Short mmCIF file of C-alpha atoms in Angstrom, two decimals:
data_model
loop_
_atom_site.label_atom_id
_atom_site.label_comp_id
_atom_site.label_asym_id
_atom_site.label_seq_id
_atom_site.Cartn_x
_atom_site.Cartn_y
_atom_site.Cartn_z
CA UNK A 1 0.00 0.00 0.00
CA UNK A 2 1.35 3.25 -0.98
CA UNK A 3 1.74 5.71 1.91
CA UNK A 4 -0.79 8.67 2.39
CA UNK A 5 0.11 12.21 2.08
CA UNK A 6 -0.42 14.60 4.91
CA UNK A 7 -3.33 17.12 4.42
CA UNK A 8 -0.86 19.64 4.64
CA UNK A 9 2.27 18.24 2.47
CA UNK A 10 -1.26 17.85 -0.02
CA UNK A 11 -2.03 21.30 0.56
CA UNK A 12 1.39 22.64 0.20
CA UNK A 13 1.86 20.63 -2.67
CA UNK A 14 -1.05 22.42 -4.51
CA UNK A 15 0.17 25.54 -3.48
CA UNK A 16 3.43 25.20 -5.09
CA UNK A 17 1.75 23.63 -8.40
CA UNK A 18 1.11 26.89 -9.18
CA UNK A 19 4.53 28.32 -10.05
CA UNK A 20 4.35 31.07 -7.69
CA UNK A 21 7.38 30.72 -5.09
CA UNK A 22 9.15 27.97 -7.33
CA UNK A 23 9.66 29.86 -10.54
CA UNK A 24 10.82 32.66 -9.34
CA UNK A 25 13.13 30.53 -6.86
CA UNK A 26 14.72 28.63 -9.42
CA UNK A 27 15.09 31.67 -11.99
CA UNK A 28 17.05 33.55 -8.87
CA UNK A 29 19.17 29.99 -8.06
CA UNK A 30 20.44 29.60 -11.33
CA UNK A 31 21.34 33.57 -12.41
CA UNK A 32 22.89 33.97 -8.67
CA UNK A 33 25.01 30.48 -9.15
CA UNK A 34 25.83 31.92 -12.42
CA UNK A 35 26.90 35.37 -11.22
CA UNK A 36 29.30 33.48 -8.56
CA UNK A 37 30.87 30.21 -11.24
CA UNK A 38 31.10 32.88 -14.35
CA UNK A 39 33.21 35.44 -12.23
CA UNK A 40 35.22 32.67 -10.17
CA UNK A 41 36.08 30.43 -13.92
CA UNK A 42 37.16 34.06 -15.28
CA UNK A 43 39.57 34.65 -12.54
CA UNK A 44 41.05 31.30 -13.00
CA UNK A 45 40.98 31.86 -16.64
CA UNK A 46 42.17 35.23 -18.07
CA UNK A 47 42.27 34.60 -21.36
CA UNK A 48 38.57 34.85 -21.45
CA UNK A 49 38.48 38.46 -20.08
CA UNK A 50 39.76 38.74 -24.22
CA UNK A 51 36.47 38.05 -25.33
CA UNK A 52 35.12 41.95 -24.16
CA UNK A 53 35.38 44.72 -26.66
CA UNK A 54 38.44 46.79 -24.96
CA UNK A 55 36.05 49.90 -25.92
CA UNK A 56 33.94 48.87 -23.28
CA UNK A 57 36.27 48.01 -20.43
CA UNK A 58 39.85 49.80 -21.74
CA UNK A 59 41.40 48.79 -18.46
CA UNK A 60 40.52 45.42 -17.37
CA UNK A 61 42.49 46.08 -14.28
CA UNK A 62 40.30 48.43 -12.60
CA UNK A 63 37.98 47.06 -10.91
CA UNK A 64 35.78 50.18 -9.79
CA UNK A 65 34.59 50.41 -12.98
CA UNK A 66 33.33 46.41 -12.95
CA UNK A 67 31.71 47.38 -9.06
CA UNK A 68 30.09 50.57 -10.21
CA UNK A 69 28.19 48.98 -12.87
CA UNK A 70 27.30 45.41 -10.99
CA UNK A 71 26.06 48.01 -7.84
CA UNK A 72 23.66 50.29 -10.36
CA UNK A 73 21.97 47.21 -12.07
CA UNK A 74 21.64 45.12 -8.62
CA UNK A 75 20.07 48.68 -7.33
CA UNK A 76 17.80 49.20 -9.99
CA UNK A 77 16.52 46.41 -10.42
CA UNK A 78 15.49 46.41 -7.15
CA UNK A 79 13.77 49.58 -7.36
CA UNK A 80 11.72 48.42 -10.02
CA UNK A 81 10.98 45.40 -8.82
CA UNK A 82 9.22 47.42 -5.61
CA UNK A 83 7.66 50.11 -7.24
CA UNK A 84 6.07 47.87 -10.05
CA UNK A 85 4.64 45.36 -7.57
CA UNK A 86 3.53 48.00 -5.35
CA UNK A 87 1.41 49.07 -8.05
CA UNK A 88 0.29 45.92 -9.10
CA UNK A 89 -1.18 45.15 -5.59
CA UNK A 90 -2.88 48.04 -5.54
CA UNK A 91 -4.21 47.21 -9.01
CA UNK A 92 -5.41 43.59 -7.86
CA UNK A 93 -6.90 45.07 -4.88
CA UNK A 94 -8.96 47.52 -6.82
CA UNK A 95 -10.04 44.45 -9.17
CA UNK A 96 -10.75 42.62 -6.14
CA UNK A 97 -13.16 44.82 -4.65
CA UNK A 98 -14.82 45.38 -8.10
CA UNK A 99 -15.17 42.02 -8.99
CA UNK A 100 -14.52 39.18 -6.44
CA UNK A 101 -11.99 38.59 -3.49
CA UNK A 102 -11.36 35.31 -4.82
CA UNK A 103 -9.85 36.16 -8.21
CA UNK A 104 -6.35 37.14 -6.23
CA UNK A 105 -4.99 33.41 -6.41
CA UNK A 106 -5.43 33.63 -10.45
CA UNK A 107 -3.14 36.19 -10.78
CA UNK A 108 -1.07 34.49 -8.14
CA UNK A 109 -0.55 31.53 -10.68
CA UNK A 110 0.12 33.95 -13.87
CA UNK A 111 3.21 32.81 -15.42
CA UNK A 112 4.15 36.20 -17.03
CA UNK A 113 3.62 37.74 -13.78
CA UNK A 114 6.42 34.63 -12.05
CA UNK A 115 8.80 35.43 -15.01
CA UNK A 116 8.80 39.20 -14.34
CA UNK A 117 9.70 38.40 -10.85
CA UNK A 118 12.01 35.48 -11.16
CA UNK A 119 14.15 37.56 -14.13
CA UNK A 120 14.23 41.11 -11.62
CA UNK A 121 15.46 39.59 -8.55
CA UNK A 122 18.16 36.88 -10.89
CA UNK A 123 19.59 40.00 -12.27
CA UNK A 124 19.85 41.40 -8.84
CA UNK A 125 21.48 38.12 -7.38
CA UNK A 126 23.84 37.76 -10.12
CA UNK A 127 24.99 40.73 -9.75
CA UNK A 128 25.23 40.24 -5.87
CA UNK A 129 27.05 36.78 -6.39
CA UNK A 130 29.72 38.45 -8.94
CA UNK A 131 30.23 41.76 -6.74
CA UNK A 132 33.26 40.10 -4.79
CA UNK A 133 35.18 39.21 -7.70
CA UNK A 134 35.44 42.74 -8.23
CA UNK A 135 38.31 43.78 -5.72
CA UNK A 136 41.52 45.72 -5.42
CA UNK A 137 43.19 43.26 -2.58
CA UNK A 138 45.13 41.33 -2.62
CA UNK A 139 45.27 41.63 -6.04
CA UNK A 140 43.21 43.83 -8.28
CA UNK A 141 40.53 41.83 -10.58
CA UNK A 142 37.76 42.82 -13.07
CA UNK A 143 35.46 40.44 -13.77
CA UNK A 144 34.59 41.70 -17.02
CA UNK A 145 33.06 38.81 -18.98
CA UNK A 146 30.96 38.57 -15.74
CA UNK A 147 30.31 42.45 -15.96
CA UNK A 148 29.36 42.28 -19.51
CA UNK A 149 26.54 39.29 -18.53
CA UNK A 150 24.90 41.79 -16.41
CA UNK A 151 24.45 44.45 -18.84
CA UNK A 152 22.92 41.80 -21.25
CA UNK A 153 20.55 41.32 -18.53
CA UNK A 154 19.91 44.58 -18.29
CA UNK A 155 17.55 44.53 -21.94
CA UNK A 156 15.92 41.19 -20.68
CA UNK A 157 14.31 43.39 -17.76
CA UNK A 158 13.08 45.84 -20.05
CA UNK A 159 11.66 44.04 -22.61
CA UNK A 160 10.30 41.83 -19.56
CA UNK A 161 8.93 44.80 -18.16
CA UNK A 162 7.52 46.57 -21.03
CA UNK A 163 5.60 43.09 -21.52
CA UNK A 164 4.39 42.84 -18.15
CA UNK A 165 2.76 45.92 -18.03
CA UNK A 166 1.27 45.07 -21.55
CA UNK A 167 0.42 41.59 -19.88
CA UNK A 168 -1.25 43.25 -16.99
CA UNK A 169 -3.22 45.75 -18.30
CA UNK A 170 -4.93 43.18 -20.26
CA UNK A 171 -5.27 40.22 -17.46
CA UNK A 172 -7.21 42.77 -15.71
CA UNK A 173 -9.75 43.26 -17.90
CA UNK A 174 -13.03 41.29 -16.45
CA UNK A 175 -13.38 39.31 -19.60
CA UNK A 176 -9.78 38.15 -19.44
CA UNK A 177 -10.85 37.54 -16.02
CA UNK A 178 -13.39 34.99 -16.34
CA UNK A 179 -12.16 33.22 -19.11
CA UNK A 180 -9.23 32.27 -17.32
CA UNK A 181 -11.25 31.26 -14.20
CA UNK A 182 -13.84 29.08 -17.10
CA UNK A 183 -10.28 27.91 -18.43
CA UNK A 184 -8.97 26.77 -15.17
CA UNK A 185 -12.66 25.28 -14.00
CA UNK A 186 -12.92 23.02 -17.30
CA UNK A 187 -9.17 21.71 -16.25
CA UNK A 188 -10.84 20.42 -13.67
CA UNK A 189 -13.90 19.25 -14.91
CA UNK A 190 -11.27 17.14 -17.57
CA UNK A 191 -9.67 15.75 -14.70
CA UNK A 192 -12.16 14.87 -11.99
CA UNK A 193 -14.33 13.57 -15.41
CA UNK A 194 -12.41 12.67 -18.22
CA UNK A 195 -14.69 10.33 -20.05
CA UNK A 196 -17.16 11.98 -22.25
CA UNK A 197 -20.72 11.10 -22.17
CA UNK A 198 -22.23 8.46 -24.76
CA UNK A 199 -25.95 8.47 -26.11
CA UNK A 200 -28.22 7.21 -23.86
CA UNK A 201 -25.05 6.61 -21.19
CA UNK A 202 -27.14 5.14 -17.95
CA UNK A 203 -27.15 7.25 -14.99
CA UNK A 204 -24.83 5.15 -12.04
CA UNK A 205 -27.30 2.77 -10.22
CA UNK A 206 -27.78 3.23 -7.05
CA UNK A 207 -25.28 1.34 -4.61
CA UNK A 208 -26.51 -0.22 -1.36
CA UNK A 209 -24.37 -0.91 1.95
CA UNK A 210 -24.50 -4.69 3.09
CA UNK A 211 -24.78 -3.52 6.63
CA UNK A 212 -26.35 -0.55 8.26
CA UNK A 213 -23.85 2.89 8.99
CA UNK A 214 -24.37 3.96 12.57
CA UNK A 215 -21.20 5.12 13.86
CA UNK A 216 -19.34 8.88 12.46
CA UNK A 217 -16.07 10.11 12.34
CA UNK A 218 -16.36 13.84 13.41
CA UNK A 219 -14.00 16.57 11.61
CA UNK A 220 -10.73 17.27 13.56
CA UNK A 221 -11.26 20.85 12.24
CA UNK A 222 -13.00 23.39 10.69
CA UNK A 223 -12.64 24.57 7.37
CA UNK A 224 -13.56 23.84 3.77
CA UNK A 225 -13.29 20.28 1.82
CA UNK A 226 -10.83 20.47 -0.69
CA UNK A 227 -9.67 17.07 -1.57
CA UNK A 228 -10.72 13.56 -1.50
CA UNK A 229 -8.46 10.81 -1.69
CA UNK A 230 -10.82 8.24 -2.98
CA UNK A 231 -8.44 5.39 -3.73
CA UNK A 232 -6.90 5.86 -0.15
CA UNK A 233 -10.53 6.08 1.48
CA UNK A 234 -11.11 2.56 -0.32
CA UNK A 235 -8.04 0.71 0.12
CA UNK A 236 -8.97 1.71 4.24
CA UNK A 237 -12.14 0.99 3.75
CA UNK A 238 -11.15 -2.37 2.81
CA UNK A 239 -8.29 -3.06 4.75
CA UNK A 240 -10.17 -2.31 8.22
CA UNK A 241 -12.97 -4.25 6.51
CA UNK A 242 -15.62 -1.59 7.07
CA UNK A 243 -18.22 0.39 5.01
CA UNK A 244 -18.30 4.09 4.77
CA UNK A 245 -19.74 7.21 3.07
CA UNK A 246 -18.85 10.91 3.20
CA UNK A 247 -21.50 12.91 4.68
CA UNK A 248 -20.65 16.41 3.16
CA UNK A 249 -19.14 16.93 -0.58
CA UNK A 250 -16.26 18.65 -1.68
CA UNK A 251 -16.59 22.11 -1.24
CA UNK A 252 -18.99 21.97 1.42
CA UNK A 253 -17.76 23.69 4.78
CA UNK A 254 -17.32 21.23 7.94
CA UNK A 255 -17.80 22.52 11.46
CA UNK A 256 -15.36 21.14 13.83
CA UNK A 257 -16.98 18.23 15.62
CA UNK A 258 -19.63 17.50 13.28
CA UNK A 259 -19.54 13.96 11.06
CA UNK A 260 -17.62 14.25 8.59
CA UNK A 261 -17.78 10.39 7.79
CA UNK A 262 -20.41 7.72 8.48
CA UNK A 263 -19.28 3.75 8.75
CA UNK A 264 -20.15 0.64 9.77
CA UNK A 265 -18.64 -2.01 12.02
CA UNK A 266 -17.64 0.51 14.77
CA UNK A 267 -15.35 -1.92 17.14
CA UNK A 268 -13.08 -2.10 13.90
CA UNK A 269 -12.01 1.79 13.67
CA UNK A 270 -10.01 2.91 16.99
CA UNK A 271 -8.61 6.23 17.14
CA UNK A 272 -5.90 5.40 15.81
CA UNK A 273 -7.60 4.25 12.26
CA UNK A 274 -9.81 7.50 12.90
CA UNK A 275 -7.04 9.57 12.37
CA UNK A 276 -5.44 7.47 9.07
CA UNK A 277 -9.34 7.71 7.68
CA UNK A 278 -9.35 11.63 8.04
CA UNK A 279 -6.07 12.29 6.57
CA UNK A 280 -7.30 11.31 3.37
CA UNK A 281 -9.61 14.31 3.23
CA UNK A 282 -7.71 17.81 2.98
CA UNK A 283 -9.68 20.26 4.70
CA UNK A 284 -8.55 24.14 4.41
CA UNK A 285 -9.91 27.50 5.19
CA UNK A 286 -10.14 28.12 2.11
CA UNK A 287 -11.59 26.56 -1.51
CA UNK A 288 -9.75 25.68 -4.07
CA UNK A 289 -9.76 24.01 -7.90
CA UNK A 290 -8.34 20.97 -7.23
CA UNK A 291 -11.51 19.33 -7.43
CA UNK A 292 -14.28 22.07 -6.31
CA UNK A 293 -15.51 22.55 -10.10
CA UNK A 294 -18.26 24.46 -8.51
CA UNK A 295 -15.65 26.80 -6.85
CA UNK A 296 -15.24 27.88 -10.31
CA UNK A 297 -18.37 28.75 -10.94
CA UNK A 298 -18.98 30.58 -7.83
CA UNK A 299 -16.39 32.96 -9.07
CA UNK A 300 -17.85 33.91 -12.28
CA UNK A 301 -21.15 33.77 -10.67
CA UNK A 302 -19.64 36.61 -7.83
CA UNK A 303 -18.44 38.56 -10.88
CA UNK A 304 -21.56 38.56 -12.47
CA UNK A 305 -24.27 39.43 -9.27
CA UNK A 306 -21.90 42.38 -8.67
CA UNK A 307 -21.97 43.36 -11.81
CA UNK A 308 -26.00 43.67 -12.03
CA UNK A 309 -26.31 45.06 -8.59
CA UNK A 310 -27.73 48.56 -8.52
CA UNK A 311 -24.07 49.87 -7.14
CA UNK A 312 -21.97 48.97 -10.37
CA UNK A 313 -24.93 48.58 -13.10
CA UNK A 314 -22.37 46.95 -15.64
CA UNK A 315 -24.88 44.20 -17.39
CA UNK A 316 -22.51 44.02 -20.47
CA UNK A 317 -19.93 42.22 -17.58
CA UNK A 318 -23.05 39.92 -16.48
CA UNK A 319 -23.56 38.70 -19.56
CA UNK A 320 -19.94 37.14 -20.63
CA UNK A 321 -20.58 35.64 -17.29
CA UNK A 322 -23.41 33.63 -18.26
CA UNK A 323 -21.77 32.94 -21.52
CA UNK A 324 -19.05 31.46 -19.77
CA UNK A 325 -21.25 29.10 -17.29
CA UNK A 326 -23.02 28.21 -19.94
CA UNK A 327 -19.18 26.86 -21.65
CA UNK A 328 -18.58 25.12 -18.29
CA UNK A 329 -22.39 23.69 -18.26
CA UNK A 330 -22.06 22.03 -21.61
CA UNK A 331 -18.32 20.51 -20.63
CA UNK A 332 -19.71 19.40 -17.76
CA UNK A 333 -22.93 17.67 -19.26
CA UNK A 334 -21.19 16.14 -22.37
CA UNK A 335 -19.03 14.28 -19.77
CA UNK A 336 -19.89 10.81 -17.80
CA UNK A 337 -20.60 12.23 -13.90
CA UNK A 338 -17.92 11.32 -11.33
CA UNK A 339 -18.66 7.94 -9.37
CA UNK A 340 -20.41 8.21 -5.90
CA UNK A 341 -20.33 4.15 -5.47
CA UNK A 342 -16.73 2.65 -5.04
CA UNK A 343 -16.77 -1.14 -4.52
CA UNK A 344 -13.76 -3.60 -3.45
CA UNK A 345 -14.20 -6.67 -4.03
CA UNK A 346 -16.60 -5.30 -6.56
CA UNK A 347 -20.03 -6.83 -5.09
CA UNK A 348 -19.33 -5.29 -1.91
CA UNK A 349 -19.93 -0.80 -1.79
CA UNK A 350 -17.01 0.43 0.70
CA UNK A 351 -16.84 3.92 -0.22
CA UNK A 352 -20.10 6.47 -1.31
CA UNK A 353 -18.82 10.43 -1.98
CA UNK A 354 -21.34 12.82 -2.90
CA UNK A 355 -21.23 15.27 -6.22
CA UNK A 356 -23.34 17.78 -7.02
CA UNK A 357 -25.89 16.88 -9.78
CA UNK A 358 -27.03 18.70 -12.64
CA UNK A 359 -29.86 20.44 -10.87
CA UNK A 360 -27.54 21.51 -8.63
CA UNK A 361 -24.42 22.90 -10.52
CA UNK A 362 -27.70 25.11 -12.96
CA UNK A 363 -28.91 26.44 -9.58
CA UNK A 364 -25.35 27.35 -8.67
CA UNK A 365 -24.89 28.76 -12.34
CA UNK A 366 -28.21 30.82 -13.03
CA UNK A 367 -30.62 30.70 -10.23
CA UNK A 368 -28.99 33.61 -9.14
CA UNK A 369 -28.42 35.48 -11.61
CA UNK A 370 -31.81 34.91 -12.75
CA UNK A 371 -33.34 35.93 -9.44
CA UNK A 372 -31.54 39.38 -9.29
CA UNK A 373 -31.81 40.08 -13.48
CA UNK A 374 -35.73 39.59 -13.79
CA UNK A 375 -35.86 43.80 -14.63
CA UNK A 376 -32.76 43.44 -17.03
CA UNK A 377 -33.53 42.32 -20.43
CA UNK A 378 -30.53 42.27 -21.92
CA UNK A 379 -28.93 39.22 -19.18
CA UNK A 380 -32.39 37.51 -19.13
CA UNK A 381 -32.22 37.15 -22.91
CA UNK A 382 -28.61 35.86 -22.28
CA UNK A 383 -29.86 33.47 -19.98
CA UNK A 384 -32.40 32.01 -22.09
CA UNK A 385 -30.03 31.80 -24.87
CA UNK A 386 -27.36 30.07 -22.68
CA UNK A 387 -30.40 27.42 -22.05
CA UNK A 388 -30.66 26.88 -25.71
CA UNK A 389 -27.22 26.16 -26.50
CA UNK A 390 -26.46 23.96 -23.50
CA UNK A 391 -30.12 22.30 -24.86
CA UNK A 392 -28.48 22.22 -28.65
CA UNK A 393 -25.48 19.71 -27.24
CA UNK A 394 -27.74 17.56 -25.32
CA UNK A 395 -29.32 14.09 -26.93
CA UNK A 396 -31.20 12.92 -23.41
CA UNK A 397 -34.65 13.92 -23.14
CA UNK A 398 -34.62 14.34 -19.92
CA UNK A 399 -31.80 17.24 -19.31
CA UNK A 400 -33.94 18.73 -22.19
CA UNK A 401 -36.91 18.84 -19.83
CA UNK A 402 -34.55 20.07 -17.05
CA UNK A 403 -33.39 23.07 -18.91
CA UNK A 404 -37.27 23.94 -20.93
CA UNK A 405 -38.61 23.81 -17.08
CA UNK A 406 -35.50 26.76 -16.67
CA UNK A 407 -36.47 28.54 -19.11
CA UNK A 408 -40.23 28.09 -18.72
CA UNK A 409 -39.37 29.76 -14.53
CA UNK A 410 -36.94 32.56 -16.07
CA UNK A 411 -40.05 33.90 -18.12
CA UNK A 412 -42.13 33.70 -15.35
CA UNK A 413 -39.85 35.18 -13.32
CA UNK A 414 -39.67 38.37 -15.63
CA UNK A 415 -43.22 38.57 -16.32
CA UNK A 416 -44.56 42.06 -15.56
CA UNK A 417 -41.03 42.96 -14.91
CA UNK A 418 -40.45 43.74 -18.43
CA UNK A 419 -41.69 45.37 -21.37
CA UNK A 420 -43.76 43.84 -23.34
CA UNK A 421 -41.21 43.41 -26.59
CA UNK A 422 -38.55 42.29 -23.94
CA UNK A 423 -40.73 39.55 -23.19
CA UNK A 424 -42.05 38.98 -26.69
CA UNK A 425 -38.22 38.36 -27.84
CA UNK A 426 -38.29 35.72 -24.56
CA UNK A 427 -40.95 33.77 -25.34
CA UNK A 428 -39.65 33.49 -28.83
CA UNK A 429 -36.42 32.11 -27.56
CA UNK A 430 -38.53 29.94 -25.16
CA UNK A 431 -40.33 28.89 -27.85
CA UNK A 432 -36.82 27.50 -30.33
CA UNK A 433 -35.89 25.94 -26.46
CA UNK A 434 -39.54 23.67 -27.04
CA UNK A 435 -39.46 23.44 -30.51
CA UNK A 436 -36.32 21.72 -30.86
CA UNK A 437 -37.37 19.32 -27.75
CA UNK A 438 -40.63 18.41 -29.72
CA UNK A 439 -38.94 17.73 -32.82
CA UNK A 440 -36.86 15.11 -31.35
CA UNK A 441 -40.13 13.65 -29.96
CA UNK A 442 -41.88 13.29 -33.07
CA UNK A 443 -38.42 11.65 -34.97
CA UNK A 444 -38.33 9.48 -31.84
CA UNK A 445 -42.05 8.45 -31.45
#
């Protein structure tokens, strides 16, 4: 049996996935190593201080010249570095308050914004690492090969910072925004369901537990759900020979002392195998995408009630919201739902873990939206449109139904809320919604 990983190595793990701390790290490692081998192989090796233009350096024997220069580019790059990332936070924390708090951790993950970083503070530490080699005692020494490395650094950081600004300016723009967060949800809708759905795939049956679950595991802790390890919970499961099922869902918020996980055969789990049980789950106190999909879509759906709320009145942002749900709707319906049963051997259920349905992830999606939009035509027309196409991609009959019976609420919803032509152009996109389901009854019949 492979051995588990700690909710927090887990945790830390996921953190670090993201680039953030180790990019930067390893850009700074390798420039400052460099900085300190290049100056040390040039002492050792004259000849190579040849290789500089003598118009540059004319006396390769002076070495205030070499420490003047290496001191001004460590210094301004550091300069930069604070006054551009000073801005920037102010920046996120403007876009923050305009759109959602929990957009931070996507610019967090930004690989331009890692490069811009990593490249700044490696030109500082090579310079840094290659500043001793510069001295007049015992023996004066230039390293000017070394010196002439740092001023070709020196056009990196400007072209790096001329395109991070460029980068920036863009990336916080509210449709770059929530296409990255729809990007970054379908990433894990391919991972937590990568096989797509067939026509007329059958819906999981229903699994049944030989024996009755009366005892609980209560959370250690409070916080949010943000991993299950499934296999782990089952090999457990099967090893301590007992049943077991999750009681809340990934995502979901757990109280300290409440039960987390209910099982059978209660003289079989001590404490002990309490604790080994619960390390399986990572619990945080925070959400995150590793496999919340419908963290993503509370995001864009954050974005989108702040953006029809009488304060901001920006509709035009509320509506590439709904066209993005309505992307991560149809990934997520054209794929085979993740498995709630897990059985080993396989005519025995050890494991259930709830998902969110389809019901559930559209009332996470548009409900709403939908509630607060019923006096905006122009996102209420969006919504019904979104219905259609996430209808258009969908051959069961009975997620038709599901998303007509949507539709059939959001007109009601708007009725005597709107104009009459507003709700005119409604009914007629209603009315393509029906159409197309009726069609496919009368081929089918």
């Amino acid at each position: 049996m492979t051995l588990p990983l700690s909710p927090s190595l887990r945790s830390a793990i996921y953190a670090l996935r993201g680039g953030f701390l180790v990019r930067p790290l390893v850009i700074v490692l390798v420039l400052g190593v460099a900085g300190a081998v290049f100056s040390d192989l040039e002492e050792r090796l004259p000849v190579l201080q040849g290789l500089v233009p003598t118009t540059l350096f004319p006396s390769p024997a002076d070495p205030q010249t070499a420490q003047a220069i290496l001191t001004v580019i460590a210094a301004s790059t550091m300069t930069v570095v604070s006054i551009v990332f000073a801005i920037l936070l102010m920046t996120l924390t403007l876009a923050s308050t305009q759109f959602s708090p929990r957009i931070l951790v996507n610019f967090v993950r930004d690989h331009v914004t890692q490069w811009t970083l990593g490249v700044f503070l490696g030109t500082f530490s090579y310079c840094i690492a290659a500043l001793p080699a510069a001295r007049l005692l015992p023996k004066p020494f230039a390293p000017v090969l070394t010196v002439m490395g740092a001023m070709l650094l020196v056009p990196v950081c400007v072209g790096t910072l001329v395109f991070f600004i460029f980068h920036i300016s863009n990336a916080i723009s509210v449709n770059n925004i929530v296409d990255r967060i729809r990007r970054e949800t379908e990433l894990v809708i391919d991972e937590l369901m990568p096989e797509r759905r067939r026509p007329g795939h059958p819906p999981e049956p229903v699994g049944v537990f030989p024996t009755e679950l009366k005892e609980i595991i209560a959370s250690r802790q409070s916080g949010y759900i943000r991993f299950v390890d499934i296999r782990r919970l089952r090999a457990l499961a099967k090893e301590y020979r007992v049943c077991m099922r999750l009681e809340r869902r990934v995502g979901h918020f757990i109280p300290e002392g409440v039960a987390l996980i209910r099982f059978s055969q209660g003289d079989r789990i001590t404490h002990e195998r309490a604790l080994e049980l619960l390390s399986a789950i990572e619990i945080g106190p925070t959400r995150t995408m590793q496999q919340d999909v419908e963290f993503g879509v509370v995001q864009i759906v954050d974005i989108a009630l702040r953006a029809i709320s009488p304060a901001v009145n920006d509709p035009t942002t509320a509506i590439s919201c709904v066209d993005q749900l309505s992307s991560i709707l149809i990934q997520w319906i054209g794929r085979v739902p993740p498995h709630s049963f897990y059985y080993d051997p396989p005519h025995i259920l050890r494991v259930a873990v709830p998902w969110i349905d389809l019901n559930g992830l559209l009332d996470l999606a548009f409900e709403q939206i939908r509630h607060y939009a019923v006096a905006d035509a122009g996102v209420s027309l969006r919504l019904m449109r979104a219905l259609g196409d996430i209808a258009s991609t969908v051959n069961e009959p009975q997620i038709r139904k599901i998303l007509i019976e949507r539709g059939r609420q959001l007109l009601a919803g708007c009725t005597g809320k709107l104009q009459e032509g507003d709700l005119e152009r409604l009914r007629k996109r209603l009315s393509l919604l029906e159409a197309g389901f009726a069609h496919e009854d009368k081929i089918g019949g």
